[in-house]
mmCIF file of C-alpha atoms in Angstrom:
data_model
loop_
_atom_site.group_PDB
_atom_site.id
_atom_site.type_symbol
_atom_site.label_atom_id
_atom_site.label_comp_id
_atom_site.label_asym_id
_atom_site.label_seq_id
_atom_site.Cartn_x
_atom_site.Cartn_y
_atom_site.Cartn_z
ATOM 1 C CA MET A 1 -53.338 -21.177 17.746
ATOM 2 C CA LYS A 2 -52.879 -18.291 20.180
ATOM 3 C CA LEU A 3 -50.183 -15.790 20.977
ATOM 4 C CA VAL A 4 -49.542 -15.116 24.652
ATOM 5 C CA ALA A 5 -47.875 -11.746 25.238
ATOM 6 C CA GLU A 6 -46.718 -10.581 28.667
ATOM 7 C CA VAL A 7 -45.983 -6.883 28.214
ATOM 8 C CA VAL A 8 -46.616 -6.171 31.897
ATOM 9 C CA PRO A 9 -45.106 -8.812 34.211
ATOM 10 C CA GLY A 10 -47.801 -11.040 35.613
ATOM 11 C CA LYS A 11 -50.497 -9.895 33.154
ATOM 12 C CA PRO A 12 -50.404 -12.119 30.062
ATOM 13 C CA ILE A 13 -52.592 -11.209 27.116
ATOM 14 C CA GLU A 14 -53.842 -13.779 24.608
ATOM 15 C CA HIS A 15 -54.448 -13.132 20.935
ATOM 16 C CA GLU A 16 -55.966 -15.673 18.578
ATOM 17 C CA ILE A 17 -53.716 -16.111 15.542
ATOM 18 C CA ALA A 18 -55.259 -18.858 13.433
ATOM 19 C CA THR A 19 -57.346 -22.002 13.527
ATOM 20 C CA ILE A 20 -56.032 -25.160 11.902
ATOM 21 C CA GLU A 21 -58.231 -28.208 11.370
ATOM 22 C CA ARG A 22 -57.024 -31.614 10.165
ATOM 23 C CA ALA A 23 -58.601 -35.027 9.741
ATOM 24 C CA ASP A 24 -57.348 -38.015 11.710
ATOM 25 C CA GLU A 25 -55.797 -39.562 8.637
ATOM 26 C CA ILE A 26 -52.668 -37.867 7.328
ATOM 27 C CA SER A 27 -51.470 -37.612 3.739
ATOM 28 C CA GLN A 28 -48.745 -35.798 1.886
ATOM 29 C CA ALA A 29 -51.112 -32.938 1.104
ATOM 30 C CA SER A 30 -52.346 -32.528 4.710
ATOM 31 C CA ALA A 31 -49.011 -32.934 6.490
ATOM 32 C CA GLY A 32 -47.922 -29.777 8.272
ATOM 33 C CA LEU A 33 -48.925 -26.291 7.227
ATOM 34 C CA THR A 34 -49.996 -25.234 3.788
ATOM 35 C CA ILE A 35 -48.603 -22.132 2.138
ATOM 36 C CA ALA A 36 -51.851 -20.240 2.709
ATOM 37 C CA GLU A 37 -51.954 -21.227 6.394
ATOM 38 C CA GLY A 38 -48.326 -20.282 6.884
ATOM 39 C CA LYS A 39 -48.886 -16.862 5.309
ATOM 40 C CA THR A 40 -51.966 -16.291 7.469
ATOM 41 C CA ILE A 41 -50.133 -17.218 10.673
ATOM 42 C CA LEU A 42 -47.150 -15.027 9.883
ATOM 43 C CA GLU A 43 -49.302 -12.087 8.876
ATOM 44 C CA ASN A 44 -51.462 -12.206 12.023
ATOM 45 C CA LEU A 45 -48.441 -12.791 14.241
ATOM 46 C CA GLN A 46 -46.620 -9.846 12.693
ATOM 47 C CA LYS A 47 -49.644 -7.629 13.176
ATOM 48 C CA GLU A 48 -49.977 -8.401 16.884
ATOM 49 C CA ILE A 49 -46.254 -8.051 17.608
ATOM 50 C CA VAL A 50 -45.841 -4.757 15.749
ATOM 51 C CA THR A 51 -48.982 -3.296 17.305
ATOM 52 C CA ALA A 52 -47.753 -4.152 20.798
ATOM 53 C CA GLN A 53 -44.296 -2.728 20.048
ATOM 54 C CA VAL A 54 -45.690 0.553 18.737
ATOM 55 C CA HIS A 55 -48.012 0.948 21.725
ATOM 56 C CA GLN A 56 -45.257 0.217 24.235
ATOM 57 C CA HIS A 57 -42.870 2.591 22.473
ATOM 58 C CA GLY A 58 -45.448 5.382 22.499
ATOM 59 C CA ILE A 59 -46.018 5.234 26.249
ATOM 60 C CA SER A 60 -42.339 4.884 27.132
ATOM 61 C CA VAL A 61 -41.067 8.081 25.478
ATOM 62 C CA ARG A 62 -38.295 9.669 27.522
ATOM 63 C CA PRO A 63 -38.804 13.165 28.924
ATOM 64 C CA CYS A 64 -37.089 16.296 27.606
ATOM 65 C CA PRO A 65 -33.313 15.980 28.070
ATOM 66 C CA ARG A 66 -33.035 19.729 28.889
ATOM 67 C CA CYS A 67 -35.657 20.353 31.560
ATOM 68 C CA GLY A 68 -36.904 16.858 32.319
ATOM 69 C CA SER A 69 -40.548 17.671 31.523
ATOM 70 C CA ALA A 70 -42.728 15.077 29.862
ATOM 71 C CA PHE A 71 -43.727 15.668 26.262
ATOM 72 C CA ARG A 72 -47.390 16.374 25.605
ATOM 73 C CA THR A 73 -49.351 14.496 23.013
ATOM 74 C CA LYS A 74 -50.435 16.469 19.955
ATOM 75 C CA GLY A 75 -52.311 13.639 18.308
ATOM 76 C CA TYR A 76 -51.971 10.402 16.401
ATOM 77 C CA TYR A 77 -51.583 9.568 12.738
ATOM 78 C CA ARG A 78 -51.972 6.412 10.739
ATOM 79 C CA ALA A 79 -49.029 4.749 9.023
ATOM 80 C CA THR A 80 -48.335 1.395 7.378
ATOM 81 C CA LEU A 81 -45.264 -0.699 8.075
ATOM 82 C CA ARG A 82 -44.353 -2.793 5.034
ATOM 83 C CA SER A 83 -42.549 -5.969 6.024
ATOM 84 C CA VAL A 84 -41.791 -9.423 4.664
ATOM 85 C CA TYR A 85 -44.647 -10.870 6.720
ATOM 86 C CA GLY A 86 -47.271 -8.413 5.611
ATOM 87 C CA ASN A 87 -48.291 -4.780 5.888
ATOM 88 C CA VAL A 88 -49.252 -3.638 9.368
ATOM 89 C CA GLY A 89 -51.325 -0.543 10.095
ATOM 90 C CA MET A 90 -49.977 1.524 12.973
ATOM 91 C CA ARG A 91 -51.334 4.339 15.144
ATOM 92 C CA ILE A 92 -48.271 6.470 15.893
ATOM 93 C CA ARG A 93 -48.170 9.109 18.594
ATOM 94 C CA ARG A 94 -47.113 12.654 17.705
ATOM 95 C CA LEU A 95 -45.601 14.849 20.439
ATOM 96 C CA ARG A 96 -45.403 18.583 20.978
ATOM 97 C CA GLY A 97 -42.014 20.219 21.337
ATOM 98 C CA CYS A 98 -40.994 21.221 24.829
ATOM 99 C CA SER A 99 -41.501 24.875 25.768
ATOM 100 C CA CYS A 100 -37.912 25.119 27.012
ATOM 101 C CA SER A 101 -36.678 25.129 23.421
ATOM 102 C CA GLY A 102 -38.517 28.421 22.705
ATOM 103 C CA SER A 103 -39.032 29.172 19.038
ATOM 104 C CA GLN A 104 -37.512 25.807 18.182
ATOM 105 C CA ALA A 105 -40.507 23.997 19.705
ATOM 106 C CA ARG A 106 -42.043 21.846 16.983
ATOM 107 C CA SER A 107 -44.108 18.717 16.964
ATOM 108 C CA PHE A 108 -42.400 15.465 16.066
ATOM 109 C CA SER A 109 -43.231 11.808 15.660
ATOM 110 C CA ALA A 110 -42.522 9.398 18.458
ATOM 111 C CA LEU A 111 -41.549 6.606 16.081
ATOM 112 C CA PHE A 112 -40.882 6.627 12.331
ATOM 113 C CA THR A 113 -40.145 9.779 10.411
ATOM 114 C CA ASN A 114 -41.336 8.132 7.198
ATOM 115 C CA LYS A 115 -45.092 7.786 6.986
ATOM 116 C CA ASN A 116 -44.962 4.418 5.241
ATOM 117 C CA PRO A 117 -41.692 2.764 6.321
ATOM 118 C CA ILE A 118 -40.269 -0.421 4.797
ATOM 119 C CA THR A 119 -38.285 -2.939 6.792
ATOM 120 C CA PRO A 120 -34.671 -3.547 5.699
ATOM 121 C CA GLU A 121 -35.375 -7.258 5.185
ATOM 122 C CA LEU A 122 -38.068 -6.511 2.609
ATOM 123 C CA ARG A 123 -35.772 -4.081 0.792
ATOM 124 C CA TYR A 124 -32.964 -6.637 0.791
ATOM 125 C CA LEU A 125 -35.137 -9.509 -0.425
ATOM 126 C CA THR A 126 -36.732 -7.440 -3.178
ATOM 127 C CA ALA A 127 -33.472 -5.935 -4.413
ATOM 128 C CA LYS A 128 -31.582 -9.236 -4.325
ATOM 129 C CA MET A 129 -34.191 -11.038 -6.414
ATOM 130 C CA ALA A 130 -34.684 -8.077 -8.751
ATOM 131 C CA ALA A 131 -30.971 -8.153 -9.540
ATOM 132 C CA LEU A 132 -31.385 -11.700 -10.868
ATOM 133 C CA LEU A 133 -34.885 -11.764 -12.376
ATOM 134 C CA PRO A 134 -37.178 -9.415 -14.292
ATOM 135 C CA PHE A 135 -39.261 -7.146 -12.091
ATOM 136 C CA GLY A 136 -42.519 -8.792 -13.099
ATOM 137 C CA LYS A 137 -41.199 -12.266 -12.282
ATOM 138 C CA VAL A 138 -40.014 -11.050 -8.870
ATOM 139 C CA ALA A 139 -43.451 -9.612 -8.096
ATOM 140 C CA ASP A 140 -45.140 -12.889 -9.083
ATOM 141 C CA PHE A 141 -42.702 -15.033 -7.089
ATOM 142 C CA LEU A 142 -42.970 -12.922 -3.945
ATOM 143 C CA GLY A 143 -46.739 -13.020 -4.300
ATOM 144 C CA GLU A 144 -46.623 -16.810 -4.065
ATOM 145 C CA LEU A 145 -44.643 -16.816 -0.814
ATOM 146 C CA LEU A 146 -45.411 -13.617 1.067
ATOM 147 C CA PRO A 147 -48.760 -12.741 2.687
ATOM 148 C CA LEU A 148 -51.392 -11.068 0.572
ATOM 149 C CA SER A 149 -50.834 -7.614 2.045
ATOM 150 C CA ALA A 150 -47.082 -7.784 1.289
ATOM 151 C CA GLN A 151 -47.506 -8.446 -2.414
ATOM 152 C CA ALA A 152 -46.162 -5.806 -4.795
ATOM 153 C CA THR A 153 -46.373 -4.914 -8.470
ATOM 154 C CA ALA A 154 -43.504 -4.817 -10.953
ATOM 155 C CA GLY A 155 -43.342 -1.035 -10.642
ATOM 156 C CA THR A 156 -43.024 -1.249 -6.863
ATOM 157 C CA VAL A 157 -40.232 -3.809 -7.165
ATOM 158 C CA ARG A 158 -38.390 -1.567 -9.609
ATOM 159 C CA ASN A 159 -38.724 1.538 -7.408
ATOM 160 C CA ARG A 160 -37.466 -0.291 -4.322
ATOM 161 C CA THR A 161 -34.529 -1.740 -6.240
ATOM 162 C CA MET A 162 -33.549 1.654 -7.640
ATOM 163 C CA LYS A 163 -33.614 3.173 -4.148
ATOM 164 C CA VAL A 164 -31.366 0.416 -2.817
ATOM 165 C CA GLY A 165 -29.008 0.919 -5.769
ATOM 166 C CA LYS A 166 -28.734 4.661 -5.074
ATOM 167 C CA ARG A 167 -27.973 3.981 -1.413
ATOM 168 C CA LEU A 168 -25.289 1.472 -2.382
ATOM 169 C CA GLN A 169 -23.744 3.992 -4.764
ATOM 170 C CA LYS A 170 -23.605 6.646 -2.044
ATOM 171 C CA SER A 171 -22.109 4.127 0.373
ATOM 172 C CA ALA A 172 -19.448 3.210 -2.181
ATOM 173 C CA GLU A 173 -18.530 6.877 -2.589
ATOM 174 C CA VAL A 174 -18.217 7.313 1.172
ATOM 175 C CA LEU A 175 -16.098 4.172 1.496
ATOM 176 C CA ALA A 176 -13.864 5.318 -1.340
ATOM 177 C CA THR A 177 -13.376 8.690 0.329
ATOM 178 C CA GLY A 178 -12.449 7.144 3.653
ATOM 179 C CA SER A 179 -10.610 4.148 2.251
ATOM 180 C CA SER A 180 -7.115 3.088 3.201
ATOM 181 C CA ASN A 181 -4.168 5.138 2.023
ATOM 182 C CA ARG A 182 -2.407 2.027 0.751
ATOM 183 C CA PRO A 183 -1.068 3.064 -2.667
ATOM 184 C CA CYS A 184 -1.598 0.857 -5.689
ATOM 185 C CA LYS A 185 1.487 0.215 -7.825
ATOM 186 C CA LYS A 186 -0.176 -1.574 -10.746
ATOM 187 C CA LEU A 187 -3.827 -1.584 -11.764
ATOM 188 C CA ILE A 188 -5.587 -3.651 -14.433
ATOM 189 C CA VAL A 189 -8.886 -2.308 -15.768
ATOM 190 C CA GLY A 190 -11.058 -4.392 -18.076
ATOM 191 C CA LEU A 191 -13.884 -2.841 -20.102
ATOM 192 C CA ASP A 192 -16.624 -4.513 -22.101
ATOM 193 C CA ALA A 193 -19.859 -3.196 -23.582
ATOM 194 C CA GLY A 194 -23.186 -4.417 -24.879
ATOM 195 C CA TYR A 195 -26.485 -3.049 -26.136
ATOM 196 C CA VAL A 196 -29.703 -3.444 -24.146
ATOM 197 C CA ARG A 197 -33.244 -2.895 -25.323
ATOM 198 C CA ASN A 198 -34.783 0.139 -23.678
ATOM 199 C CA ARG A 199 -37.919 -0.146 -21.541
ATOM 200 C CA GLN A 200 -39.299 2.904 -23.334
ATOM 201 C CA GLN A 201 -39.410 2.869 -27.131
ATOM 202 C CA ARG A 202 -38.617 6.590 -27.308
ATOM 203 C CA PRO A 203 -36.325 8.370 -27.909
ATOM 204 C CA GLU A 204 -34.202 5.286 -28.744
ATOM 205 C CA ARG A 205 -34.866 1.564 -28.728
ATOM 206 C CA ASN A 206 -31.454 0.527 -27.400
ATOM 207 C CA PHE A 207 -28.760 1.950 -25.182
ATOM 208 C CA GLU A 208 -25.211 0.859 -24.479
ATOM 209 C CA VAL A 209 -24.098 -0.485 -21.103
ATOM 210 C CA ILE A 210 -20.396 -0.561 -20.242
ATOM 211 C CA ALA A 211 -19.266 -2.859 -17.447
ATOM 212 C CA GLY A 212 -15.794 -3.326 -16.084
ATOM 213 C CA LYS A 213 -13.593 -4.554 -13.319
ATOM 214 C CA ALA A 214 -10.544 -3.002 -11.644
ATOM 215 C CA LEU A 215 -7.974 -5.291 -10.035
ATOM 216 C CA ASP A 216 -4.764 -4.256 -8.286
ATOM 217 C CA GLY A 217 -3.517 -7.777 -7.558
ATOM 218 C CA GLN A 218 -3.504 -7.317 -3.784
ATOM 219 C CA GLY A 219 -6.929 -6.298 -2.547
ATOM 220 C CA PRO A 220 -10.404 -7.340 -3.656
ATOM 221 C CA SER A 221 -11.536 -6.444 -7.152
ATOM 222 C CA THR A 222 -13.854 -3.513 -7.793
ATOM 223 C CA ARG A 223 -16.666 -3.796 -10.319
ATOM 224 C CA PHE A 224 -18.512 -0.940 -11.991
ATOM 225 C CA ALA A 225 -21.063 -0.335 -14.735
ATOM 226 C CA PHE A 226 -22.631 2.686 -16.362
ATOM 227 C CA VAL A 227 -24.710 3.722 -19.341
ATOM 228 C CA ARG A 228 -22.790 5.550 -22.031
ATOM 229 C CA ASN A 229 -24.830 8.612 -22.907
ATOM 230 C CA GLY A 230 -22.195 11.289 -23.266
ATOM 231 C CA GLY A 231 -22.491 12.455 -19.652
ATOM 232 C CA SER A 232 -20.140 12.321 -16.704
ATOM 233 C CA GLU A 233 -21.251 8.853 -15.534
ATOM 234 C CA ALA A 234 -18.248 7.188 -17.155
ATOM 235 C CA THR A 235 -15.742 9.426 -15.445
ATOM 236 C CA SER A 236 -17.391 9.191 -12.030
ATOM 237 C CA ALA A 237 -17.866 5.394 -12.103
ATOM 238 C CA VAL A 238 -14.342 4.545 -13.234
ATOM 239 C CA ASP A 239 -12.790 7.218 -11.017
ATOM 240 C CA LEU A 240 -14.639 5.813 -8.014
ATOM 241 C CA ALA A 241 -13.375 2.311 -8.765
ATOM 242 C CA MET A 242 -9.813 3.585 -9.110
ATOM 243 C CA ARG A 243 -9.996 5.487 -5.826
ATOM 244 C CA GLN A 244 -11.229 2.371 -4.077
ATOM 245 C CA CYS A 245 -8.166 0.540 -5.383
ATOM 246 C CA GLY A 246 -5.829 3.278 -4.132
ATOM 247 C CA VAL A 247 -4.697 4.729 -7.464
ATOM 248 C CA THR A 248 -2.136 7.536 -7.252
ATOM 249 C CA GLU A 249 -0.187 9.571 -9.788
ATOM 250 C CA THR A 250 2.577 6.957 -9.825
ATOM 251 C CA THR A 251 0.250 4.003 -10.429
ATOM 252 C CA SER A 252 0.852 2.059 -13.648
ATOM 253 C CA ILE A 253 -2.575 1.481 -15.257
ATOM 254 C CA THR A 254 -3.283 -1.044 -18.008
ATOM 255 C CA VAL A 255 -6.673 -1.008 -19.749
ATOM 256 C CA LEU A 256 -7.888 -4.107 -21.600
ATOM 257 C CA THR A 257 -10.658 -3.770 -24.196
ATOM 258 C CA ASP A 258 -11.829 -5.505 -27.353
ATOM 259 C CA GLY A 259 -10.603 -2.616 -29.520
ATOM 260 C CA ASP A 260 -13.983 -0.940 -29.890
ATOM 261 C CA ALA A 261 -13.617 2.744 -30.721
ATOM 262 C CA GLY A 262 -16.159 3.701 -28.073
ATOM 263 C CA LEU A 263 -14.314 1.839 -25.323
ATOM 264 C CA ARG A 264 -11.035 3.396 -26.393
ATOM 265 C CA ALA A 265 -12.705 6.801 -26.163
ATOM 266 C CA VAL A 266 -13.781 5.990 -22.610
ATOM 267 C CA GLN A 267 -10.212 4.949 -21.804
ATOM 268 C CA GLN A 268 -8.868 8.220 -23.192
ATOM 269 C CA GLN A 269 -11.399 10.103 -21.101
ATOM 270 C CA VAL A 270 -10.829 8.443 -17.723
ATOM 271 C CA ALA A 271 -7.190 7.332 -17.981
ATOM 272 C CA PRO A 272 -5.394 9.052 -20.872
ATOM 273 C CA GLU A 273 -1.934 8.048 -19.607
ATOM 274 C CA ALA A 274 -2.836 4.362 -19.235
ATOM 275 C CA GLU A 275 -1.474 1.604 -21.460
ATOM 276 C CA HIS A 276 -4.157 0.216 -23.757
ATOM 277 C CA VAL A 277 -3.896 -3.490 -24.604
ATOM 278 C CA LEU A 278 -6.065 -5.200 -27.183
ATOM 279 C CA ASP A 279 -7.771 -8.195 -25.625
ATOM 280 C CA TRP A 280 -6.164 -11.416 -26.886
ATOM 281 C CA PHE A 281 -9.377 -13.328 -26.298
ATOM 282 C CA HIS A 282 -11.145 -11.342 -29.018
ATOM 283 C CA ILE A 283 -8.210 -11.790 -31.412
ATOM 284 C CA ALA A 284 -8.241 -15.548 -30.807
ATOM 285 C CA MET A 285 -12.006 -15.718 -31.361
ATOM 286 C CA ARG A 286 -11.674 -13.893 -34.691
ATOM 287 C CA PHE A 287 -8.958 -16.319 -35.786
ATOM 288 C CA THR A 288 -11.227 -19.191 -34.759
ATOM 289 C CA ASN A 289 -13.969 -17.836 -37.017
ATOM 290 C CA LEU A 290 -11.485 -17.592 -39.905
ATOM 291 C CA GLN A 291 -10.359 -21.169 -39.327
ATOM 292 C CA GLN A 292 -13.969 -22.348 -39.379
ATOM 293 C CA LEU A 293 -14.441 -20.678 -42.759
ATOM 294 C CA ALA A 294 -11.269 -22.317 -44.068
ATOM 295 C CA LYS A 295 -12.485 -25.700 -42.842
ATOM 296 C CA GLY A 296 -15.583 -25.194 -44.970
ATOM 297 C CA VAL A 297 -13.465 -25.950 -48.064
ATOM 298 C CA ASN A 298 -14.025 -29.486 -49.306
ATOM 299 C CA ALA A 299 -11.150 -31.622 -48.045
ATOM 300 C CA LEU A 300 -11.566 -34.229 -50.809
ATOM 301 C CA THR A 301 -11.631 -32.047 -53.924
ATOM 302 C CA ASP A 302 -9.655 -29.054 -52.605
ATOM 303 C CA GLY A 303 -7.572 -30.542 -49.824
ATOM 304 C CA GLY A 304 -4.426 -28.605 -50.726
ATOM 305 C CA VAL A 305 -6.268 -25.280 -50.702
ATOM 306 C CA ARG A 306 -7.793 -26.108 -47.314
ATOM 307 C CA ARG A 307 -4.453 -27.047 -45.770
ATOM 308 C CA HIS A 308 -2.741 -23.936 -47.121
ATOM 309 C CA ALA A 309 -5.394 -21.600 -45.699
ATOM 310 C CA LEU A 310 -5.306 -23.281 -42.277
ATOM 311 C CA ASP A 311 -1.511 -23.240 -42.157
ATOM 312 C CA GLU A 312 -1.322 -19.550 -43.057
ATOM 313 C CA LEU A 313 -3.921 -18.654 -40.453
ATOM 314 C CA GLU A 314 -2.064 -20.607 -37.772
ATOM 315 C CA ARG A 315 1.193 -18.955 -38.801
ATOM 316 C CA ALA A 316 -0.347 -15.462 -38.640
ATOM 317 C CA LYS A 317 -1.830 -16.201 -35.228
ATOM 318 C CA TRP A 318 1.577 -17.316 -33.960
ATOM 319 C CA ARG A 319 3.121 -14.066 -35.218
ATOM 320 C CA PHE A 320 0.595 -11.892 -33.397
ATOM 321 C CA TRP A 321 1.046 -13.960 -30.232
ATOM 322 C CA ASN A 322 4.802 -13.321 -30.292
ATOM 323 C CA GLY A 323 4.544 -9.602 -31.063
ATOM 324 C CA HIS A 324 5.319 -9.716 -34.815
ATOM 325 C CA ARG A 325 2.240 -7.746 -35.797
ATOM 326 C CA ILE A 326 3.703 -6.312 -39.040
ATOM 327 C CA ARG A 327 4.600 -9.779 -40.344
ATOM 328 C CA GLY A 328 1.233 -11.045 -39.187
ATOM 329 C CA LEU A 329 -0.632 -8.318 -41.068
ATOM 330 C CA ILE A 330 1.425 -8.956 -44.206
ATOM 331 C CA GLY A 331 0.614 -12.662 -43.997
ATOM 332 C CA LEU A 332 -3.123 -11.981 -43.685
ATOM 333 C CA VAL A 333 -3.044 -9.547 -46.628
ATOM 334 C CA HIS A 334 -1.238 -12.104 -48.793
ATOM 335 C CA LEU A 335 -3.754 -14.770 -47.766
ATOM 336 C CA GLN A 336 -6.650 -12.449 -48.623
ATOM 337 C CA GLN A 337 -5.193 -11.751 -52.072
ATOM 338 C CA TRP A 338 -4.560 -15.468 -52.595
ATOM 339 C CA ALA A 339 -8.184 -16.286 -51.736
ATOM 340 C CA ARG A 340 -9.338 -13.691 -54.300
ATOM 341 C CA ALA A 341 -7.581 -15.434 -57.195
ATOM 342 C CA GLN A 342 -9.688 -16.299 -60.236
ATOM 343 C CA CYS A 343 -8.708 -19.939 -60.116
ATOM 344 C CA PHE A 344 -10.595 -20.276 -56.814
ATOM 345 C CA SER A 345 -13.799 -18.608 -57.994
ATOM 346 C CA HIS A 346 -15.630 -21.951 -57.842
ATOM 347 C CA ILE A 347 -14.898 -22.321 -54.100
ATOM 348 C CA HIS A 348 -17.611 -20.314 -52.323
ATOM 349 C CA SER A 349 -16.036 -20.794 -48.872
ATOM 350 C CA LEU A 350 -12.921 -18.916 -50.008
ATOM 351 C CA LYS A 351 -15.075 -15.962 -51.031
ATOM 352 C CA LYS A 352 -16.438 -15.783 -47.493
ATOM 353 C CA LEU A 353 -12.910 -16.195 -46.139
ATOM 354 C CA GLU A 354 -11.704 -13.322 -48.311
ATOM 355 C CA ASN A 355 -14.360 -10.940 -46.923
ATOM 356 C CA ALA A 356 -13.665 -12.053 -43.363
ATOM 357 C CA LEU A 357 -9.918 -11.537 -43.851
ATOM 358 C CA LEU A 358 -10.547 -8.009 -45.120
ATOM 359 C CA ASP A 359 -12.500 -7.195 -41.944
ATOM 360 C CA MET A 360 -9.815 -8.842 -39.810
ATOM 361 C CA VAL A 361 -7.017 -6.802 -41.382
ATOM 362 C CA HIS A 362 -9.004 -3.589 -40.907
ATOM 363 C CA TYR A 363 -9.673 -4.465 -37.252
ATOM 364 C CA LEU A 364 -6.012 -5.226 -36.523
ATOM 365 C CA GLU A 365 -4.746 -2.123 -38.332
ATOM 366 C CA LEU A 366 -6.962 0.115 -36.203
ATOM 367 C CA ASN A 367 -5.540 -1.471 -33.032
ATOM 368 C CA ALA A 368 -1.945 -1.982 -34.186
ATOM 369 C CA ASP A 369 -0.655 0.302 -31.418
ATOM 370 C CA SER A 370 -2.331 -1.834 -28.722
ATOM 371 C CA MET A 371 -0.899 -5.267 -29.526
ATOM 372 C CA PRO A 372 2.112 -6.122 -27.356
ATOM 373 C CA ASN A 373 4.051 -9.368 -27.226
ATOM 374 C CA TYR A 374 1.288 -11.535 -25.771
ATOM 375 C CA GLY A 375 3.547 -14.531 -25.310
ATOM 376 C CA LYS A 376 5.978 -12.471 -23.264
ATOM 377 C CA ARG A 377 3.168 -11.082 -21.119
ATOM 378 C CA TYR A 378 1.825 -14.594 -20.590
ATOM 379 C CA ARG A 379 5.196 -15.941 -19.480
ATOM 380 C CA ALA A 380 5.620 -12.946 -17.144
ATOM 381 C CA GLY A 381 2.279 -13.657 -15.501
ATOM 382 C CA GLN A 382 0.673 -10.450 -16.786
ATOM 383 C CA ARG A 383 -2.943 -10.274 -17.828
ATOM 384 C CA MET A 384 -3.675 -10.080 -21.529
ATOM 385 C CA SER A 385 -7.381 -10.863 -21.731
ATOM 386 C CA THR A 386 -10.600 -9.519 -20.259
ATOM 387 C CA PHE A 387 -12.236 -12.944 -20.409
ATOM 388 C CA GLN A 388 -11.124 -13.770 -16.864
ATOM 389 C CA LEU A 389 -10.902 -10.179 -15.686
ATOM 390 C CA CYS A 390 -14.411 -9.163 -16.718
ATOM 391 C CA TYR A 391 -16.208 -12.482 -16.408
ATOM 392 C CA SER A 392 -18.307 -11.101 -13.561
ATOM 393 C CA ALA A 393 -18.967 -7.950 -15.576
ATOM 394 C CA VAL A 394 -20.206 -10.061 -18.491
ATOM 395 C CA LEU A 395 -22.538 -11.876 -16.112
ATOM 396 C CA LEU A 396 -23.731 -8.511 -14.847
ATOM 397 C CA MET A 397 -24.478 -7.378 -18.368
ATOM 398 C CA ASP A 398 -26.324 -10.640 -19.015
ATOM 399 C CA VAL A 399 -28.495 -9.969 -15.971
ATOM 400 C CA ILE A 400 -29.207 -6.438 -17.194
ATOM 401 C CA CYS A 401 -30.160 -7.760 -20.625
ATOM 402 C CA ARG A 402 -32.556 -10.313 -19.130
ATOM 403 C CA GLN A 403 -33.901 -7.653 -16.777
ATOM 404 C CA LEU A 404 -34.733 -4.993 -19.335
ATOM 405 C CA ALA A 405 -35.274 -7.031 -22.500
ATOM 406 C CA LYS A 406 -38.383 -8.693 -21.078
ATOM 407 C CA PRO A 407 -41.619 -6.839 -20.332
ATOM 408 C CA SER A 408 -42.240 -6.346 -16.625
#
């Protein structure tokens, strides 16, 4: 297999790329190219094409735009182009500055300013896969498909991904600065958090990642995430998302969280005037856990006790849904005291239900000021849960957990 290049019209140049040999009989294993043959062909083809491009670019440098004199050659230096189809060594021409520029005359490269450049396709492929898989798995997978010279280690994959992430963050800041002046009337911000195991065991084994999503109901949603470490990352990340949505002083902001004290502190820091709403999804899940404990009571021997506990839990849930939080808390307290009665000491499931009810009452009391009439909000078409709002953020956190919880 040969490559025929015609850089100068009428003067073709041939380069041998690879030699492929096959028997007369064909089988599934011998049909077409193998992975090794394909990688060899692509690597050799890339090498010949890039070498010809660099040579042609070096001899076709334009003269000085001021005086029209040709630039003189100072020398050559070696560089390596890292691409999807392999690493290619290049001999790049370095030029002397023109004398017409006086003291500003300096030598400069005729091609890449970076000594070891990386093609955008390789950056994109590495960063896209590293966002979905652990760095070590990405390095192994790319090693199976890319040529031998293009293979990278887990550390290289991580460094490239971090560089792409920093560039994306800077681009987001620029886009937010020059975004449309369309004001946002109402903004919904959902926050959720989770702990991730640290790559380094010191100074702490785990750190907390907060992910969220801002939605104004008209434009596309804006997602953000940051590590809570007491710095200014929280303010900058959420502020950037709000600016992208067009938040002004007159914008009505609603923040949905699960009632965690840390998330409420973040809300007070970035949007102190916003309305905080306790996520109904988390309330419903806690009631589901209580109902499961109540169902653990034997229906044959203690059927009346089981029915009473389930009915009271359903009644309390209905009260919180319709905004009667005081009556709902009173009902849960009465149910907790009822489950603590001495006559039920032989029912172990009620003991667990009593402890769970105590935690539930404490949780709801701490967030009593953030529980509106959920039924009214639902009928008005307003959001009341971060389950749908932050579903993508939860997936993002899951990716981060799988990324950092496994050794690279």
